[in-house]
Protein backbone atom coordinates (compact mmCIF):
# COMPACT_ATOMS: atom_id res chain seq x y z
CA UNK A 1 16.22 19.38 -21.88
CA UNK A 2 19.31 17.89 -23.61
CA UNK A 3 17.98 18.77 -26.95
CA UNK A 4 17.90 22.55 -25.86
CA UNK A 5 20.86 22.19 -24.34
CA UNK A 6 23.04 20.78 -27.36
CA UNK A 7 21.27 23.93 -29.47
CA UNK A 8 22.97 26.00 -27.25
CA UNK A 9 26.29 24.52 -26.56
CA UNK A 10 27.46 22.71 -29.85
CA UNK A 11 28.70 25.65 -31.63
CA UNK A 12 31.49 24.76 -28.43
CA UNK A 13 32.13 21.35 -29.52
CA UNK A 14 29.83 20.52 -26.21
CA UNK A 15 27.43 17.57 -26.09
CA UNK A 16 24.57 17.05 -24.04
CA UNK A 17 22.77 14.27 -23.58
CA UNK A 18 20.58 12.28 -20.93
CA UNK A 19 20.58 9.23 -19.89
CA UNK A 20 16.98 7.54 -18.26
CA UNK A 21 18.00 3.80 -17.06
CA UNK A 22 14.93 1.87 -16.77
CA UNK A 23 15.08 -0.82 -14.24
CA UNK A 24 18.47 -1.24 -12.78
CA UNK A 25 19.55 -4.16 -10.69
CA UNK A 26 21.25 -2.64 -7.50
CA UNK A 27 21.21 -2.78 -3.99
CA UNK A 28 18.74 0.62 -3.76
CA UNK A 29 15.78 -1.64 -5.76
CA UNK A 30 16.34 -4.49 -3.30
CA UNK A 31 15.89 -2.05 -0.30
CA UNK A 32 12.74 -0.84 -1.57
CA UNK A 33 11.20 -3.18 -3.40
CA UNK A 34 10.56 -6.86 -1.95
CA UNK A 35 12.01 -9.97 -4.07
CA UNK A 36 8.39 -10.51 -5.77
CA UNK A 37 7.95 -6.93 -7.16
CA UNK A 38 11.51 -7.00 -8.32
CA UNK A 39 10.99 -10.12 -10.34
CA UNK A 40 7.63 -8.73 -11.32
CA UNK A 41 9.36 -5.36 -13.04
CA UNK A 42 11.75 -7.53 -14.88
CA UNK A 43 9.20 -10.08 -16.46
CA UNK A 44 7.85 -6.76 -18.32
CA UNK A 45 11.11 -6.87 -20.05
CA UNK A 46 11.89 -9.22 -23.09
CA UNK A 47 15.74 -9.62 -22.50
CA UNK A 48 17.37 -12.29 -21.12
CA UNK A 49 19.24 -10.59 -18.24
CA UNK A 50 18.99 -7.62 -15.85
CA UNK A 51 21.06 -4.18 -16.65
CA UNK A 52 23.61 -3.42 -14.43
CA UNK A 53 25.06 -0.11 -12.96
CA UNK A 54 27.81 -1.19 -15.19
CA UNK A 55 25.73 -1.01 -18.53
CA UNK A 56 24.77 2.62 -17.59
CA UNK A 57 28.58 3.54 -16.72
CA UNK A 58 29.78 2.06 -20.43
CA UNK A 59 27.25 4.06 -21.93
CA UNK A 60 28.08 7.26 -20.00
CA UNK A 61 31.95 6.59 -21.13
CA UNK A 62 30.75 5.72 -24.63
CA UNK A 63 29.16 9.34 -24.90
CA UNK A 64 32.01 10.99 -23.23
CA UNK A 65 34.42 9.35 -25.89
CA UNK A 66 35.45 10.52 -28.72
CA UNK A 67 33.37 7.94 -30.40
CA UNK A 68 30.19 9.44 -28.85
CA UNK A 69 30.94 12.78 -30.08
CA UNK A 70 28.56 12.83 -32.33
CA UNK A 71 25.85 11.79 -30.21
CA UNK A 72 23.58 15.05 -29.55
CA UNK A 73 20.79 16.20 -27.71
CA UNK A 74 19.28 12.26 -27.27
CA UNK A 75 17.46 11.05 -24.29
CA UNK A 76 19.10 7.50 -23.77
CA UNK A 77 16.21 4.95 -22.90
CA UNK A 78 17.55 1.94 -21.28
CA UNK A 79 14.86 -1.10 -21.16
CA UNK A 80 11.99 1.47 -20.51
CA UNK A 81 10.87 0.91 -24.03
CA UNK A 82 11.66 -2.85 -24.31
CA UNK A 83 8.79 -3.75 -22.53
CA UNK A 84 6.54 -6.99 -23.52
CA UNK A 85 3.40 -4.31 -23.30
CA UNK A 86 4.17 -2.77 -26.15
């Protein structure tokens, strides 16, 4: 979708881009999920530490910088594809 997207909008000086965060420590996941499953999920992971809302917020503002501007049409995987099953 954000590859079509870009097609049609860069000619504007528009970017679009996506941005699919993985597992996300938050109070949402600890509704849902119990303590075990939680710990579970992030055991599939390789890095050290859990991401953060904030880690998705920097890299909306990185994109919407001017140092993202040339950033176009990419799906932004977060952690999804770090995972020890690979």
């Amino acid at each position: 979708m954000a590859r079509c997207l870009s097609l049609e909008v860069a000619s504007h000086h528009i970017t679009a881009n996506t941005i699919a965060p993985g597992y996300i420590h938050n109070e949402f996941l600890a509704r849902i999920y119990p303590d075990e499953e939680i710990e579970r999920m992030y055991q599939s992971i390789p890095y050290p530490r859990k991401g953060m809302p904030q880690d998705i917020a920097n890299i909306a503002l990185f994109m919407c910088s001017d140092e993202g501007e040339y950033v176009m049409g990419e799906p932004m995987a977060l952690y999804r594809v770090c995972s020890k099953s690979l």
